[in-house]
Coordinates of C-alpha atoms in Angstrom, one line a residue:
X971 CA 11.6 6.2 -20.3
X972 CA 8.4 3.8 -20.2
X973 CA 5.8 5.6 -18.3
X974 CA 7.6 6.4 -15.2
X975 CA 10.8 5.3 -16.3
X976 CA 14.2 6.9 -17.2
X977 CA 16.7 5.1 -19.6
X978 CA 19.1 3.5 -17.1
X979 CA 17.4 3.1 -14.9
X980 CA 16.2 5.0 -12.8
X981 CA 14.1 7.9 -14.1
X982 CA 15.8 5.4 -12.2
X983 CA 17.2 1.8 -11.9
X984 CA 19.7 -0.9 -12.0
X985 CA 18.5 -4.6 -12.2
X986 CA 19.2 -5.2 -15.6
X987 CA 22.6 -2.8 -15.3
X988 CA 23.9 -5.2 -13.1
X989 CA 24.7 -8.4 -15.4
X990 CA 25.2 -6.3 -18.6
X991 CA 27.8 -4.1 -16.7
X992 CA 29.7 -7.0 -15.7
X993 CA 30.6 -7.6 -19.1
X994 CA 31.3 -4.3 -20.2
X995 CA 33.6 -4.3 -17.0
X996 CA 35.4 -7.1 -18.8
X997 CA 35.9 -5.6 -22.3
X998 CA 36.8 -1.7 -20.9
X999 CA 40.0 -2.3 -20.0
X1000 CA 42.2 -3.0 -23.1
X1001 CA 43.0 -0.3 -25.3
X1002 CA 42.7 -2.1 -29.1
X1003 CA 39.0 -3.0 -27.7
X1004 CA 38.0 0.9 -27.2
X1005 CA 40.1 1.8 -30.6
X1006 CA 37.5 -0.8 -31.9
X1007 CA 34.6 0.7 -30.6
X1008 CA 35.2 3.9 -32.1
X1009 CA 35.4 2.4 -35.2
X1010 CA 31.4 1.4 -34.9
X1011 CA 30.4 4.6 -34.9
X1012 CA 28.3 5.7 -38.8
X1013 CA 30.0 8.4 -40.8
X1014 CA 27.4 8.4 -43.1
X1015 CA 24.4 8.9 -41.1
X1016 CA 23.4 10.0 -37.7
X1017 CA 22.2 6.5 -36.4
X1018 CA 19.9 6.6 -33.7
X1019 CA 18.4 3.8 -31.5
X1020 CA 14.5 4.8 -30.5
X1021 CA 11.0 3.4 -29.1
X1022 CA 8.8 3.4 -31.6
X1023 CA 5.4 4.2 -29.4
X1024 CA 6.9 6.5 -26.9
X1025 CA 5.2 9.5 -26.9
X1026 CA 5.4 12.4 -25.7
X1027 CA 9.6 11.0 -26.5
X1028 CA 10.0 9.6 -29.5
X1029 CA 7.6 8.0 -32.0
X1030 CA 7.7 6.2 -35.9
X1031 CA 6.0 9.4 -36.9
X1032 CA 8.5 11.6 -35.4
X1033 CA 6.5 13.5 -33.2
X1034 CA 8.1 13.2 -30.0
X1035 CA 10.6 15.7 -28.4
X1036 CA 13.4 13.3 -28.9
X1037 CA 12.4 12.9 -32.4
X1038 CA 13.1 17.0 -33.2
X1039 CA 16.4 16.8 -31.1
X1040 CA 17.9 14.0 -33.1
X1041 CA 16.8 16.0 -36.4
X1042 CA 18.8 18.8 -34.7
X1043 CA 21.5 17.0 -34.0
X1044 CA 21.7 15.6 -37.8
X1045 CA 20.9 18.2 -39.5
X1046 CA 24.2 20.0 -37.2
X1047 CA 26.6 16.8 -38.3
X1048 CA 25.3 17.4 -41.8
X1049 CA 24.0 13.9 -41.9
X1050 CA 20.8 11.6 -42.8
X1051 CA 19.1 10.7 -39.7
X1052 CA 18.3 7.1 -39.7
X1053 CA 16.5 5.1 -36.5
X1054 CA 16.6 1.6 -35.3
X1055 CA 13.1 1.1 -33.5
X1056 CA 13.0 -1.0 -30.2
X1057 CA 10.9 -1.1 -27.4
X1058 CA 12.1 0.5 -24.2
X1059 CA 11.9 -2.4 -22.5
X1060 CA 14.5 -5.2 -21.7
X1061 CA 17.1 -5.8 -23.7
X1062 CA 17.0 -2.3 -25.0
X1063 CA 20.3 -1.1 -25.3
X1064 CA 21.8 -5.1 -25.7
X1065 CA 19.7 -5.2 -28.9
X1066 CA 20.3 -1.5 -30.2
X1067 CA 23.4 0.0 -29.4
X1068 CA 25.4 -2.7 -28.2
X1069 CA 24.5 -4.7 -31.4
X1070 CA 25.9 -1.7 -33.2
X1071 CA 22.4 -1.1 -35.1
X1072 CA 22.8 2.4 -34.2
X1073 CA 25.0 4.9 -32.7
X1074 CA 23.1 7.2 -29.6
X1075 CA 20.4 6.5 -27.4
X1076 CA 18.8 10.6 -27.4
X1077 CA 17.4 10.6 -23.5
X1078 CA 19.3 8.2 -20.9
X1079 CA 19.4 9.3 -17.5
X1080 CA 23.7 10.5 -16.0
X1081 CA 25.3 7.5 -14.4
X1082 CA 23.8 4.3 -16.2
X1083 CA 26.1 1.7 -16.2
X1084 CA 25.1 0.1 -20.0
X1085 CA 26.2 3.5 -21.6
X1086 CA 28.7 6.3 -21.6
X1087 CA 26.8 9.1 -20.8
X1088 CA 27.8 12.4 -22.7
X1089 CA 27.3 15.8 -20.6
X1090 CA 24.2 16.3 -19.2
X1091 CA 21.4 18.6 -21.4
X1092 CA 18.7 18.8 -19.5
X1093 CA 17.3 18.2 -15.7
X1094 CA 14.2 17.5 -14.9
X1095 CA 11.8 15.7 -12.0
X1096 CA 9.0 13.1 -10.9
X1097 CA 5.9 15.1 -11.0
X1098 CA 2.7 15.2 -9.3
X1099 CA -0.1 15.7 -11.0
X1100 CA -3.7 16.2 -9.6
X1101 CA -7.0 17.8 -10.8
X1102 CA -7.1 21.8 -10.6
X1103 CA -10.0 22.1 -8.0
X1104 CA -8.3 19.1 -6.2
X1105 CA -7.8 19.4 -2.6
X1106 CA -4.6 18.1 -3.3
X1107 CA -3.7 20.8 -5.7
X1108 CA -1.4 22.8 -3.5
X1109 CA 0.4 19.3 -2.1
X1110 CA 4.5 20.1 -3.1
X1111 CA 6.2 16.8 -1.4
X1112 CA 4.9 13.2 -0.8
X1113 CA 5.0 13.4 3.2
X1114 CA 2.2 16.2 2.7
X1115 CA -0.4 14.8 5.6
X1116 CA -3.4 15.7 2.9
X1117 CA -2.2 12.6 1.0
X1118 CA -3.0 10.4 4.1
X1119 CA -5.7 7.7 2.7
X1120 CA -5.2 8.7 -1.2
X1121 CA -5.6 6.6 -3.4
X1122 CA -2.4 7.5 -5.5
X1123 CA -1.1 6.3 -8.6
X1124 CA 2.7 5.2 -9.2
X1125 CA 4.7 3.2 -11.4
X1126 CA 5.9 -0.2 -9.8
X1127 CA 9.6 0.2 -9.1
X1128 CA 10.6 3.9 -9.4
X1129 CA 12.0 6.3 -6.7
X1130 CA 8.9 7.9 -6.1
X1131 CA 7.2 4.3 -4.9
X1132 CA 10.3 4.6 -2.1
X1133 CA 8.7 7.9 -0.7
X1134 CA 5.3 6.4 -0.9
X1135 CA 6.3 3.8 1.8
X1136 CA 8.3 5.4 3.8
X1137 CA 4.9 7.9 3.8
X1138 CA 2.4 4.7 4.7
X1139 CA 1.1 5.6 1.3
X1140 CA 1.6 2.0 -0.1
X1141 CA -1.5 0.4 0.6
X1142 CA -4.2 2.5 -1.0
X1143 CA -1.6 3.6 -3.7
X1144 CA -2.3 1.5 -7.2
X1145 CA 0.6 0.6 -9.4
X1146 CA 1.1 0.8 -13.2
X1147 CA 4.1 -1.2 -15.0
X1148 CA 7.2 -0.1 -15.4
X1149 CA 8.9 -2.3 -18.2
X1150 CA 6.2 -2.3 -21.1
X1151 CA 6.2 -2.0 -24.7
X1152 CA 3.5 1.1 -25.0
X1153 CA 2.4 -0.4 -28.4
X1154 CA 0.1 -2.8 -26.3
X1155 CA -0.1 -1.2 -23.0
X1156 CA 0.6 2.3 -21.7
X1157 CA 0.7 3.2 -18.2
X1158 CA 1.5 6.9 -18.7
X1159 CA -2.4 7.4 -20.2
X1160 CA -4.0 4.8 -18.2
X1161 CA -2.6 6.5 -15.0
X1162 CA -4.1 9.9 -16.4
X1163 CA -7.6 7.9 -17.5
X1164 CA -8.1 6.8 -13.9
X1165 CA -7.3 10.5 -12.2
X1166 CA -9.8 12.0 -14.7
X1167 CA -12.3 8.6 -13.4
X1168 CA -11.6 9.7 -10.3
X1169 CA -10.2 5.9 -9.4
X1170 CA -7.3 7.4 -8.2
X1171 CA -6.5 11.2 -6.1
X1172 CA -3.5 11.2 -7.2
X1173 CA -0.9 10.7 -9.8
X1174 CA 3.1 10.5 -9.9
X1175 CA 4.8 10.0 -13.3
X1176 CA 8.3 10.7 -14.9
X1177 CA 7.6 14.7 -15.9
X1178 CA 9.1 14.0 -19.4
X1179 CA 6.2 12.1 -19.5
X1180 CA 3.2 13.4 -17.2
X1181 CA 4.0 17.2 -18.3
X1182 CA 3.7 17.1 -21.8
X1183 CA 1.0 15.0 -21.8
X1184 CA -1.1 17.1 -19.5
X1185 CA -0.4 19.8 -21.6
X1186 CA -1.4 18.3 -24.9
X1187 CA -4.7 16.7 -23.5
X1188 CA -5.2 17.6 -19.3
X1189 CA -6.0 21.4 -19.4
X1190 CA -8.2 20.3 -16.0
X1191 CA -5.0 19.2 -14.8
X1192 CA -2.1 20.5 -12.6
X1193 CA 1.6 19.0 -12.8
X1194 CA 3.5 19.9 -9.7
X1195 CA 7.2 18.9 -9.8
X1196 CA 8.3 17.0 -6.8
X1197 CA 11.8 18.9 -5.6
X1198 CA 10.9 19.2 -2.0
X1199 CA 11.6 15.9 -0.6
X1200 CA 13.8 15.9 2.5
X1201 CA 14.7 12.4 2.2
X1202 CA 16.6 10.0 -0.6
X1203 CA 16.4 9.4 -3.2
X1204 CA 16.1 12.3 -4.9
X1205 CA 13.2 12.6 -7.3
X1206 CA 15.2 14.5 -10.1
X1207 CA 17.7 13.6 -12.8
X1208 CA 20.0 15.0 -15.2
X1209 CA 19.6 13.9 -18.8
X1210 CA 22.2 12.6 -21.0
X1211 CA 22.8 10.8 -24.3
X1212 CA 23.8 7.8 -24.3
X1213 CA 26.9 6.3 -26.3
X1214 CA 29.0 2.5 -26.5
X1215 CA 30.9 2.4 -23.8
X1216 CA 35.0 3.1 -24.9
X1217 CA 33.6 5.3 -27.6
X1218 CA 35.5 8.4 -26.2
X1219 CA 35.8 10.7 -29.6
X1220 CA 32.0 10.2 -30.6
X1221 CA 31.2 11.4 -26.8
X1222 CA 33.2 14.6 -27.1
X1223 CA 31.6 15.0 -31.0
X1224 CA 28.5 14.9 -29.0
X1225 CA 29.4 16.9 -25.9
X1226 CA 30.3 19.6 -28.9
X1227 CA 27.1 19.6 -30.4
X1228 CA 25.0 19.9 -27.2
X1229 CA 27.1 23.1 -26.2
X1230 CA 27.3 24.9 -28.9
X1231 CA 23.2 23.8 -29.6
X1232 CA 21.8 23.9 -25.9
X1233 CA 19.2 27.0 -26.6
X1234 CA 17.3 25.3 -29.3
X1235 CA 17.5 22.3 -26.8
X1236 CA 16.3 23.7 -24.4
X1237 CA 13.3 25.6 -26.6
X1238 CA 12.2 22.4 -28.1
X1239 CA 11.8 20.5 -24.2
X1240 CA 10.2 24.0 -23.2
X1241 CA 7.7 23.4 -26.3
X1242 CA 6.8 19.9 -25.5
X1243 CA 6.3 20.9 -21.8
X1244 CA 9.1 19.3 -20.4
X1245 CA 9.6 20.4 -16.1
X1246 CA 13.0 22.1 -16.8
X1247 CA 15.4 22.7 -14.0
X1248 CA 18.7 24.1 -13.5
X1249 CA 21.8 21.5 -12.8
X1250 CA 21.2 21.0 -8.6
X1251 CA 17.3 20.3 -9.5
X1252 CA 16.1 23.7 -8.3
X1253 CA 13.4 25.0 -11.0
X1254 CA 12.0 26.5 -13.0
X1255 CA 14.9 26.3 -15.8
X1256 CA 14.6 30.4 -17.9
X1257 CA 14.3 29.6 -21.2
X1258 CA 15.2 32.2 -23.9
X1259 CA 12.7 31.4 -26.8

């Protein structure tokens, strides 16, 4: 997720899904091609394709929330995690996992058509996030008549920038990129920057994202998950990991690992600050520390 931005697509998306799933479509339907594609898959390490400057997600350093679930997840296999670094940006997955440099993609949102999604392990939402003593503060859905004439922040191309104009909220709102490489420009923080400047009331950002961040550096902030919107598209998602499409027997490896290892799953997204909900988007998600 770039600032804003699932891994499909649509924290989410589908313009670049489109050409690279017609081609998928044409090697999915012969059986020796998926026996092949399970063949790709590392036995001797727990290969796993990341952005390298995508925090509070994954980082060189290791000290994103995606980072500590793919130690989990090697350390369960018994295996040396290794990464392939690439900027979640286009041509992602065509240059990671579909090149077979490595094996999982940690965070992609259910329903992409460039992977095969395992089981879902965590649901979360678009949040909005103003200052405490805003008058905004206690604003819980995007058609909230107190956001008339805000300046609010969004990042070009994500659901939330639907609500915004169905809302007449477009033409004051100021927009941040989607498809970056956060080495040399970060939307997430430059959003947050101009709430704190005041040149904007208002800011709405992927809450894998906003949340953790807020947390970490935005104590004068408040993140208010956005679950109240009567109108598609729904501002929540369901998590997954992504896989090579055909790649059946590493999926249900995975599915395995995420069951029997969802509570220290879920504790290290509740750490980071993640927005957790439970499966139909309905929040907060209990977590058992």
């Amino acid at each position: 997720m770039r600032s804003g931005m699932l891994k499909t697509p649509a924290l989410v998306t589908t313009s670049r899904a489109a050409a690279a799933g017609v081609l998928l479509l044409a090697f999915a339907g012969t059986a020796p091609a998926l026996a092949q594609t399970s063949d790709l898959v590392s036995k001797t390490a727990f290969r796993v394709c990341a952005d390298p400057a995508n925090l509070p997600m994954s980082d060189r350093s290791g000290a994103g929330f995606e980072n500590k679930i793919a130690e989990l997840m090697a350390s369960k296999l018994g295996l040396p995690l290794q990464y392939t670094w690439f900027p979640m940006a286009t041509g992602f997955v065509r240059k990671t996992l579909q090149a077979n440099a490595c094996d999982v993609v940690i965070a992609y949102a259910q329903g992409d058509e460039l992977v095969l999604n395992t089981n879902h392990y965590y649901t979360s939402a678009y949040v909005l996030i103003v200052a405490l003593n805003s008058p905004l503060a206690g604003v819980t859905t995007l058609s909230d008549p107190l956001l008339k004439d805000k300046r609010v922040g969004i990042v070009a191309g994500t659901p939330p920038a639907t609500h915004l104009a169905r809302n007449g909220l477009m033409p004051n709102a100021k927009g941040y990129h989607l498809m970056v490489d956060r080495r040399y420009e970060d939307p997430a923080d430059d959003m947050l920057a101009d709430l704190k400047s005041g040149a904007i009331d208002a800011a709405i950002l992927w809450g894998p994202i906003g949340a953790p961040l807020v947390r970490a550096s935005h104590p004068d902030l408040k993140v208010t998950p956005l679950l109240s919107e009567p109108t598609p598209p729904r501002l929540f998602y369901r998590i997954t990991m992504g896989v090579r499409q055909g790649e059946k027997v590493w999926e249900r490896k995975l599915n395995s690992l995420i069951r029997r290892n969802q509570s220290e799953i879920n504790a290290i997204l509740a750490k980071a600050g993640v927005p957790l909900l439970n499966d139909m988007g309905i929040g907060p998600l209990e977590v058992q520390n």
